[in-house]
């Protein structure tokens, strides 16, 4: 009854939010590394990849959210219900590996940002990033999901300002922007970077998480007007969140294409920050570093939240979020402690993530097309066809990414 009242009386904008939490995965430090590298090496050439990747991600995220609304269960829970114990354990192990790779990128990104802002050692920056992310998770644990959504959305706004500020100081040429929207490549390296952009955009943990976020926020509305309204609002939620994420990602590439193309070390985050400072001044460089820091803090919190949801859904084990935070934080701190090049670590983390993408996409497409599970809200045949096409393209490109990375 409470749900019926809230759905029928609350304005649509109040019911937005879950997609903006999931969208943090699309503007994490892995995206910064991939987009900056693409812009520095190839200019505006791969701008179209960001647009295509965000359209693909939007469909996948909506299907995940729809699964949570219609079934009242998260994607990991539904997968667990349809799997035997050995399969659940194997599935969880790959998801756990992906979660650690995700956290690696996010903690390293936060450490780099703190180094740029305060010249802190990377290891200390990683510890601080982990500690602050625990505080953010405490907000969700103690104040509820709505407050957590507001905090994460606020950080998303900071990320957007941080990476969009330079475009107002030095707007990119309109003709080159338009040219970057024409699909094409220039050699194997451009394919590698395009795949890295795609891998950094369609993130397994965001797919797992969104179903649980929608369920926790809206419950399981009965079939009829309430559910139809929530599904319509969810489409707006996903659409708006992906427009924000896509604009921020495009801004990262455009800034690099405008200011860093051809520069030595311009494809590293530290080199990008130095070049932005030299070209646009210390204030814009400060915005860049603050945006990177907000990206690391928000995304590592959301990643830990997703990891706890996956563990609970597949293993039926409930681990407190703060303990969950420690599980995936330790590998990232080890990487920082042994002195691995941070930008290289970010790139390698995207390779590991590529292994987990099919394990997230295949079940969400298959399950949302199942009429026995979804009833009248099962996917239209065209929707399923698009979903399978996205899965095939993303999987193929990630095989290419793994091959080119190993060969190189």
CSV table of C-alpha atoms in Angstrom, one decimal:
chain,number,residue,atom,x,y,z
A,1,UNK,CA,0.0,0.0,0.0
A,2,UNK,CA,2.9,2.3,0.8
A,3,UNK,CA,4.4,1.6,-2.5
A,4,UNK,CA,1.2,2.3,-4.3
A,5,UNK,CA,0.8,5.6,-2.6
A,6,UNK,CA,4.4,6.6,-3.3
A,7,UNK,CA,4.2,5.6,-7.0
A,8,UNK,CA,0.9,7.3,-7.6
A,9,UNK,CA,1.6,10.5,-5.6
A,10,UNK,CA,5.3,11.2,-6.0
A,11,UNK,CA,6.3,13.4,-9.0
A,12,UNK,CA,8.3,11.5,-11.6
A,13,UNK,CA,11.6,13.4,-10.8
A,14,UNK,CA,11.5,12.1,-7.2
A,15,UNK,CA,11.5,8.5,-8.5
A,16,UNK,CA,14.7,9.1,-10.5
A,17,UNK,CA,18.0,8.1,-9.0
A,18,UNK,CA,19.0,4.4,-9.4
A,19,UNK,CA,20.4,4.9,-12.9
A,20,UNK,CA,22.6,7.8,-11.7
A,21,UNK,CA,24.2,5.5,-9.2
A,22,UNK,CA,24.8,2.9,-11.8
A,23,UNK,CA,26.1,5.5,-14.2
A,24,UNK,CA,29.0,6.2,-12.0
A,25,UNK,CA,30.5,3.1,-13.4
A,26,UNK,CA,30.6,4.8,-16.8
A,27,UNK,CA,32.7,7.7,-15.6
A,28,UNK,CA,35.3,5.9,-13.5
A,29,UNK,CA,39.1,6.4,-13.8
A,30,UNK,CA,39.2,3.5,-16.3
A,31,UNK,CA,37.1,5.7,-18.6
A,32,UNK,CA,39.5,8.6,-18.0
A,33,UNK,CA,42.5,6.5,-19.0
A,34,UNK,CA,40.8,5.0,-22.1
A,35,UNK,CA,39.3,8.3,-23.3
A,36,UNK,CA,42.4,10.4,-22.7
A,37,UNK,CA,44.6,7.9,-24.5
A,38,UNK,CA,42.2,7.8,-27.4
A,39,UNK,CA,42.1,11.6,-27.7
A,40,UNK,CA,45.8,12.1,-27.3
A,41,UNK,CA,46.8,9.4,-29.9
A,42,UNK,CA,44.0,9.8,-32.5
A,43,UNK,CA,42.3,13.1,-31.9
A,44,UNK,CA,38.6,13.1,-32.5
A,45,UNK,CA,38.7,9.8,-34.5
A,46,UNK,CA,37.0,7.6,-31.8
A,47,UNK,CA,34.4,10.0,-30.6
A,48,UNK,CA,31.8,7.9,-32.3
A,49,UNK,CA,32.7,4.9,-30.2
A,50,UNK,CA,31.7,6.8,-27.0
A,51,UNK,CA,28.3,7.6,-28.6
A,52,UNK,CA,27.7,4.0,-29.7
A,53,UNK,CA,29.0,2.6,-26.4
A,54,UNK,CA,26.6,4.8,-24.4
A,55,UNK,CA,23.6,3.8,-26.5
A,56,UNK,CA,24.5,0.1,-26.0
A,57,UNK,CA,24.9,0.6,-22.3
A,58,UNK,CA,21.6,2.4,-22.0
A,59,UNK,CA,19.7,-0.5,-23.4
A,60,UNK,CA,21.5,-3.0,-21.2
A,61,UNK,CA,21.0,-0.9,-18.0
A,62,UNK,CA,17.3,-0.5,-18.7
A,63,UNK,CA,16.9,-4.3,-19.1
A,64,UNK,CA,18.7,-4.8,-15.8
A,65,UNK,CA,16.5,-2.3,-14.0
A,66,UNK,CA,13.4,-3.8,-15.6
A,67,UNK,CA,14.4,-7.3,-14.3
A,68,UNK,CA,14.6,-5.9,-10.8
A,69,UNK,CA,11.2,-4.1,-11.0
A,70,UNK,CA,9.3,-7.0,-12.5
A,71,UNK,CA,10.7,-9.9,-10.5
A,72,UNK,CA,11.6,-8.1,-7.2
A,73,UNK,CA,15.0,-9.7,-7.3
A,74,UNK,CA,18.5,-8.7,-8.4
A,75,UNK,CA,20.2,-10.2,-11.4
A,76,UNK,CA,22.6,-12.2,-9.2
A,77,UNK,CA,19.6,-13.6,-7.2
A,78,UNK,CA,17.8,-14.7,-10.4
A,79,UNK,CA,21.0,-16.3,-11.8
A,80,UNK,CA,21.5,-18.0,-8.5
A,81,UNK,CA,17.9,-19.3,-8.4
A,82,UNK,CA,18.4,-20.9,-11.9
A,83,UNK,CA,21.8,-22.4,-11.2
A,84,UNK,CA,23.2,-25.3,-9.2
A,85,UNK,CA,25.7,-24.6,-6.4
A,86,UNK,CA,28.9,-25.4,-8.3
A,87,UNK,CA,27.8,-23.1,-11.1
A,88,UNK,CA,26.9,-20.4,-8.6
A,89,UNK,CA,30.3,-20.6,-7.0
A,90,UNK,CA,32.1,-20.5,-10.4
A,91,UNK,CA,30.0,-17.6,-11.5
A,92,UNK,CA,30.7,-15.8,-8.3
A,93,UNK,CA,34.5,-16.4,-8.7
A,94,UNK,CA,34.6,-14.7,-12.1
A,95,UNK,CA,32.4,-11.8,-10.7
A,96,UNK,CA,34.8,-11.4,-7.7
A,97,UNK,CA,37.8,-11.2,-10.1
A,98,UNK,CA,36.0,-8.6,-12.1
A,99,UNK,CA,35.1,-6.7,-8.9
A,100,UNK,CA,38.8,-6.6,-7.9
A,101,UNK,CA,39.8,-5.4,-11.3
A,102,UNK,CA,37.1,-2.7,-11.1
A,103,UNK,CA,38.3,-1.6,-7.7
A,104,UNK,CA,41.9,-1.5,-8.9
A,105,UNK,CA,41.1,1.1,-11.5
A,106,UNK,CA,39.0,3.1,-9.2
A,107,UNK,CA,41.4,3.2,-6.2
A,108,UNK,CA,44.4,3.9,-8.5
A,109,UNK,CA,42.5,6.7,-10.1
A,110,UNK,CA,41.7,8.2,-6.7
A,111,UNK,CA,45.3,7.8,-5.7
A,112,UNK,CA,46.5,9.6,-8.8
A,113,UNK,CA,44.1,12.5,-8.2
A,114,UNK,CA,45.3,12.9,-4.6
A,115,UNK,CA,48.9,12.9,-5.9
A,116,UNK,CA,48.1,15.6,-8.5
A,117,UNK,CA,46.2,17.7,-5.9
A,118,UNK,CA,48.4,17.3,-2.8
A,119,UNK,CA,51.5,15.4,-4.0
A,120,UNK,CA,50.7,12.5,-1.8
A,121,UNK,CA,52.4,9.2,-2.3
A,122,UNK,CA,50.2,6.8,-4.4
A,123,UNK,CA,49.9,4.2,-1.6
A,124,UNK,CA,48.8,6.8,0.9
A,125,UNK,CA,46.3,8.2,-1.7
A,126,UNK,CA,45.0,4.7,-2.2
A,127,UNK,CA,44.4,4.2,1.5
A,128,UNK,CA,42.6,7.6,1.8
A,129,UNK,CA,40.5,6.7,-1.3
A,130,UNK,CA,39.5,3.4,0.4
A,131,UNK,CA,38.8,5.2,3.7
A,132,UNK,CA,36.5,7.8,2.1
A,133,UNK,CA,34.7,5.2,0.1
A,134,UNK,CA,33.9,3.4,3.4
A,135,UNK,CA,32.4,6.6,4.7
A,136,UNK,CA,30.2,6.9,1.6
A,137,UNK,CA,29.1,3.3,2.0
A,138,UNK,CA,28.2,4.1,5.7
A,139,UNK,CA,25.8,6.6,4.3
A,140,UNK,CA,24.0,3.9,2.4
A,141,UNK,CA,24.2,1.5,5.4
A,142,UNK,CA,22.8,3.9,7.9
A,143,UNK,CA,20.8,6.6,6.0
A,144,UNK,CA,19.3,4.4,3.3
A,145,UNK,CA,19.4,4.2,-0.5
A,146,UNK,CA,17.8,7.5,-1.2
A,147,UNK,CA,20.4,9.5,0.7
A,148,UNK,CA,23.1,7.4,-0.9
A,149,UNK,CA,21.7,8.2,-4.3
A,150,UNK,CA,21.8,11.9,-3.5
A,151,UNK,CA,25.4,11.8,-2.4
A,152,UNK,CA,26.5,9.8,-5.5
A,153,UNK,CA,24.5,12.1,-7.8
A,154,UNK,CA,26.3,15.0,-6.2
A,155,UNK,CA,29.7,13.4,-6.9
A,156,UNK,CA,28.5,12.8,-10.5
A,157,UNK,CA,27.8,16.5,-10.8
A,158,UNK,CA,31.3,17.3,-9.5
A,159,UNK,CA,32.8,14.8,-12.1
A,160,UNK,CA,30.8,16.5,-14.9
A,161,UNK,CA,31.9,20.0,-13.9
A,162,UNK,CA,35.5,18.8,-13.5
A,163,UNK,CA,35.8,17.4,-17.0
A,164,UNK,CA,33.4,19.8,-18.8
A,165,UNK,CA,35.0,23.0,-17.5
A,166,UNK,CA,37.8,23.1,-20.1
A,167,UNK,CA,35.3,23.0,-23.0
A,168,UNK,CA,34.0,26.4,-21.9
A,169,UNK,CA,37.5,27.8,-21.9
A,170,UNK,CA,38.6,26.3,-25.2
A,171,UNK,CA,35.6,25.1,-27.2
A,172,UNK,CA,36.6,22.4,-29.7
A,173,UNK,CA,36.2,23.0,-33.5
A,174,UNK,CA,32.7,22.0,-34.6
A,175,UNK,CA,33.9,20.5,-37.9
A,176,UNK,CA,36.3,18.2,-36.1
A,177,UNK,CA,33.6,17.1,-33.6
A,178,UNK,CA,31.3,16.2,-36.5
A,179,UNK,CA,34.1,14.4,-38.3
A,180,UNK,CA,34.7,12.3,-35.1
A,181,UNK,CA,31.1,11.0,-35.3
A,182,UNK,CA,31.9,9.1,-38.5
A,183,UNK,CA,32.6,5.5,-37.7
A,184,UNK,CA,36.1,4.4,-38.8
A,185,UNK,CA,39.5,3.2,-37.5
A,186,UNK,CA,43.2,3.9,-38.2
A,187,UNK,CA,45.1,0.7,-37.6
A,188,UNK,CA,45.2,-1.9,-34.8
A,189,UNK,CA,46.0,0.5,-32.1
A,190,UNK,CA,42.8,2.5,-32.7
A,191,UNK,CA,40.8,-0.7,-32.5
A,192,UNK,CA,42.5,-1.5,-29.2
A,193,UNK,CA,41.6,1.9,-27.8
A,194,UNK,CA,38.1,1.6,-29.2
A,195,UNK,CA,37.6,-1.7,-27.4
A,196,UNK,CA,39.1,-0.2,-24.2
A,197,UNK,CA,36.5,2.6,-24.4
A,198,UNK,CA,33.8,0.0,-24.9
A,199,UNK,CA,35.0,-2.2,-22.1
A,200,UNK,CA,35.2,0.8,-19.7
A,201,UNK,CA,31.7,1.8,-20.6
A,202,UNK,CA,29.7,-1.4,-20.4
A,203,UNK,CA,30.7,-2.6,-16.9
A,204,UNK,CA,29.6,-5.9,-15.5
A,205,UNK,CA,29.1,-4.7,-12.0
A,206,UNK,CA,26.8,-1.9,-13.2
A,207,UNK,CA,24.6,-4.4,-14.9
A,208,UNK,CA,24.4,-6.6,-11.7
A,209,UNK,CA,23.8,-3.5,-9.5
A,210,UNK,CA,21.1,-1.7,-11.4
A,211,UNK,CA,18.6,-4.6,-11.0
A,212,UNK,CA,19.1,-4.5,-7.2
A,213,UNK,CA,19.0,-0.7,-7.1
A,214,UNK,CA,15.6,-0.6,-8.8
A,215,UNK,CA,14.2,-3.3,-6.6
A,216,UNK,CA,15.4,-1.7,-3.4
A,217,UNK,CA,14.1,1.7,-4.4
A,218,UNK,CA,10.7,0.7,-5.9
A,219,UNK,CA,10.0,-2.7,-4.6
A,220,UNK,CA,8.0,-5.1,-6.8
A,221,UNK,CA,5.0,-3.2,-8.2
A,222,UNK,CA,2.1,-5.3,-9.4
A,223,UNK,CA,1.4,-5.6,-13.1
A,224,UNK,CA,-0.7,-2.7,-14.3
A,225,UNK,CA,-0.6,1.1,-14.1
A,226,UNK,CA,1.9,1.3,-11.3
A,227,UNK,CA,4.5,-0.9,-13.0
A,228,UNK,CA,4.0,0.8,-16.4
A,229,UNK,CA,4.6,4.2,-14.8
A,230,UNK,CA,7.7,3.0,-13.0
A,231,UNK,CA,9.0,1.4,-16.2
A,232,UNK,CA,8.4,4.6,-18.1
A,233,UNK,CA,10.2,6.6,-15.3
A,234,UNK,CA,13.0,4.1,-15.4
A,235,UNK,CA,13.5,4.7,-19.1
A,236,UNK,CA,13.8,8.4,-18.4
A,237,UNK,CA,16.1,7.7,-15.5
A,238,UNK,CA,18.4,5.6,-17.6
A,239,UNK,CA,18.3,8.0,-20.6
A,240,UNK,CA,19.2,11.1,-18.5
A,241,UNK,CA,21.9,9.3,-16.6
A,242,UNK,CA,23.5,8.0,-19.8
A,243,UNK,CA,23.3,11.4,-21.4
A,244,UNK,CA,25.3,12.8,-18.5
A,245,UNK,CA,27.8,9.9,-18.5
A,246,UNK,CA,28.2,10.1,-22.3
A,247,UNK,CA,28.7,13.8,-22.3
A,248,UNK,CA,31.4,13.5,-19.6
A,249,UNK,CA,33.2,10.7,-21.5
A,250,UNK,CA,33.0,12.7,-24.7
A,251,UNK,CA,34.5,15.7,-22.9
A,252,UNK,CA,37.4,13.6,-21.7
A,253,UNK,CA,38.3,12.6,-25.2
A,254,UNK,CA,37.7,16.1,-26.7
A,255,UNK,CA,39.9,17.7,-24.1
A,256,UNK,CA,42.7,15.2,-24.9
A,257,UNK,CA,42.2,15.6,-28.7
A,258,UNK,CA,42.3,19.4,-28.4
A,259,UNK,CA,45.2,19.9,-26.0
A,260,UNK,CA,47.2,16.7,-25.9
A,261,UNK,CA,47.4,15.3,-29.4
A,262,UNK,CA,51.0,14.4,-30.3
A,263,UNK,CA,52.5,15.3,-26.9
A,264,UNK,CA,54.9,12.9,-25.3
A,265,UNK,CA,53.2,11.2,-22.3
A,266,UNK,CA,50.0,12.9,-23.2
A,267,UNK,CA,48.2,9.5,-23.0
A,268,UNK,CA,48.8,9.1,-19.3
A,269,UNK,CA,46.5,10.7,-16.7
A,270,UNK,CA,49.5,12.6,-15.1
A,271,UNK,CA,50.6,13.8,-18.6
A,272,UNK,CA,47.1,14.8,-19.4
A,273,UNK,CA,46.8,16.9,-16.2
A,274,UNK,CA,50.2,18.6,-16.9
A,275,UNK,CA,49.2,19.4,-20.5
A,276,UNK,CA,45.8,20.8,-19.5
A,277,UNK,CA,47.6,23.0,-16.9
A,278,UNK,CA,50.1,24.2,-19.5
A,279,UNK,CA,47.4,24.8,-22.2
A,280,UNK,CA,44.4,26.0,-20.2
A,281,UNK,CA,45.9,27.2,-16.9
A,282,UNK,CA,46.0,25.9,-13.3
A,283,UNK,CA,42.3,26.5,-12.5
A,284,UNK,CA,41.1,24.1,-15.3
A,285,UNK,CA,43.8,21.6,-14.3
A,286,UNK,CA,42.5,21.8,-10.7
A,287,UNK,CA,38.9,21.1,-12.0
A,288,UNK,CA,40.4,18.1,-13.9
A,289,UNK,CA,42.0,16.7,-10.8
A,290,UNK,CA,38.9,17.2,-8.6
A,291,UNK,CA,36.8,15.5,-11.2
A,292,UNK,CA,39.2,12.5,-11.3
A,293,UNK,CA,39.1,12.4,-7.4
A,294,UNK,CA,35.3,12.4,-7.3
A,295,UNK,CA,35.3,9.7,-10.0
A,296,UNK,CA,37.6,7.5,-7.9
A,297,UNK,CA,35.7,8.0,-4.7
A,298,UNK,CA,32.2,7.5,-6.1
A,299,UNK,CA,33.0,4.6,-8.4
A,300,UNK,CA,34.9,2.6,-5.8
A,301,UNK,CA,31.9,2.9,-3.4
A,302,UNK,CA,29.4,1.9,-6.0
A,303,UNK,CA,31.7,-1.0,-7.0
A,304,UNK,CA,31.9,-2.3,-3.4
A,305,UNK,CA,28.1,-2.0,-3.2
A,306,UNK,CA,27.7,-4.1,-6.4
A,307,UNK,CA,30.2,-6.7,-5.1
A,308,UNK,CA,28.1,-7.2,-1.9
A,309,UNK,CA,25.0,-7.6,-3.9
A,310,UNK,CA,26.6,-10.2,-6.2
A,311,UNK,CA,27.9,-12.2,-3.2
A,312,UNK,CA,24.6,-12.2,-1.5
A,313,UNK,CA,22.7,-13.1,-4.6
A,314,UNK,CA,24.9,-16.0,-5.7
A,315,UNK,CA,26.3,-17.4,-2.5
A,316,UNK,CA,23.4,-16.5,-0.2
A,317,UNK,CA,26.0,-14.9,2.1
A,318,UNK,CA,25.3,-11.4,3.5
A,319,UNK,CA,28.6,-9.5,4.1
A,320,UNK,CA,28.5,-6.0,5.7
A,321,UNK,CA,29.3,-3.4,3.1
A,322,UNK,CA,32.3,-2.1,5.1
A,323,UNK,CA,33.9,-5.6,5.2
A,324,UNK,CA,33.1,-6.0,1.6
A,325,UNK,CA,35.0,-2.8,0.9
A,326,UNK,CA,38.1,-4.3,2.5
A,327,UNK,CA,38.0,-7.5,0.4
A,328,UNK,CA,38.5,-5.7,-2.9
A,329,UNK,CA,40.6,-2.8,-1.6
A,330,UNK,CA,43.6,-5.0,-0.6
A,331,UNK,CA,44.6,-6.0,-4.1
A,332,UNK,CA,44.5,-2.4,-5.3
A,333,UNK,CA,46.7,-1.3,-2.4
A,334,UNK,CA,49.2,-4.1,-3.1
A,335,UNK,CA,49.5,-2.9,-6.7
A,336,UNK,CA,50.2,0.6,-5.5
A,337,UNK,CA,52.7,-0.6,-2.9
A,338,UNK,CA,54.8,-2.6,-5.4
A,339,UNK,CA,55.1,0.4,-7.7
A,340,UNK,CA,53.3,-0.8,-10.8
A,341,UNK,CA,52.9,2.1,-13.3
A,342,UNK,CA,49.4,3.5,-12.4
A,343,UNK,CA,48.2,4.2,-16.0
A,344,UNK,CA,49.4,0.7,-17.1
A,345,UNK,CA,47.5,-0.8,-14.1
A,346,UNK,CA,44.3,1.0,-15.3
A,347,UNK,CA,44.7,-0.4,-18.8
A,348,UNK,CA,45.3,-3.9,-17.6
A,349,UNK,CA,42.3,-3.7,-15.3
A,350,UNK,CA,40.1,-3.1,-18.4
A,351,UNK,CA,41.5,-6.3,-19.9
A,352,UNK,CA,40.4,-8.3,-16.8
A,353,UNK,CA,37.0,-6.6,-16.9
A,354,UNK,CA,36.5,-7.8,-20.5
A,355,UNK,CA,36.4,-11.4,-19.3
A,356,UNK,CA,33.3,-10.6,-17.2
A,357,UNK,CA,31.2,-8.7,-19.7
A,358,UNK,CA,29.5,-11.7,-21.4
A,359,UNK,CA,28.7,-13.2,-18.0
A,360,UNK,CA,26.6,-10.1,-17.2
A,361,UNK,CA,25.1,-9.5,-20.6
A,362,UNK,CA,24.0,-13.0,-21.6
A,363,UNK,CA,21.8,-13.6,-18.5
A,364,UNK,CA,20.2,-10.2,-18.5
A,365,UNK,CA,19.2,-10.5,-22.1
A,366,UNK,CA,18.0,-14.1,-21.7
A,367,UNK,CA,16.1,-13.6,-18.5
A,368,UNK,CA,14.3,-10.4,-19.6
A,369,UNK,CA,13.1,-12.2,-22.7
A,370,UNK,CA,11.6,-15.1,-20.6
A,371,UNK,CA,7.8,-14.8,-20.6
A,372,UNK,CA,7.5,-17.3,-17.8
A,373,UNK,CA,9.6,-14.9,-15.6
A,374,UNK,CA,8.6,-11.5,-17.0
A,375,UNK,CA,5.1,-12.0,-18.1
A,376,UNK,CA,3.7,-9.3,-20.3
A,377,UNK,CA,6.8,-7.2,-19.6
A,378,UNK,CA,9.1,-9.7,-21.4
A,379,UNK,CA,11.3,-8.1,-24.1
A,380,UNK,CA,9.9,-7.4,-27.5
A,381,UNK,CA,11.5,-9.6,-30.1
A,382,UNK,CA,13.4,-6.6,-31.6
A,383,UNK,CA,14.6,-5.6,-28.1
A,384,UNK,CA,16.1,-9.1,-27.6
A,385,UNK,CA,17.6,-9.0,-31.0
A,386,UNK,CA,19.3,-5.7,-30.3
A,387,UNK,CA,20.5,-7.1,-26.9
A,388,UNK,CA,22.0,-10.2,-28.5
A,389,UNK,CA,23.7,-8.1,-31.2
A,390,UNK,CA,25.2,-5.8,-28.5
A,391,UNK,CA,26.4,-8.9,-26.6
A,392,UNK,CA,28.0,-10.4,-29.7
A,393,UNK,CA,29.7,-7.2,-30.7
A,394,UNK,CA,31.0,-6.4,-27.2
A,395,UNK,CA,32.2,-10.0,-26.7
A,396,UNK,CA,34.0,-10.1,-30.0
A,397,UNK,CA,35.7,-6.7,-29.5
A,398,UNK,CA,36.8,-7.8,-26.0
A,399,UNK,CA,38.4,-11.0,-27.5
A,400,UNK,CA,40.2,-8.6,-29.9
A,401,UNK,CA,41.3,-6.5,-26.9
A,402,UNK,CA,42.7,-9.5,-25.1
A,403,UNK,CA,44.5,-10.7,-28.2
A,404,UNK,CA,46.1,-7.3,-29.0
A,405,UNK,CA,47.1,-6.8,-25.4
A,406,UNK,CA,48.8,-10.2,-25.1
A,407,UNK,CA,50.4,-9.9,-28.5
A,408,UNK,CA,51.7,-6.4,-27.6
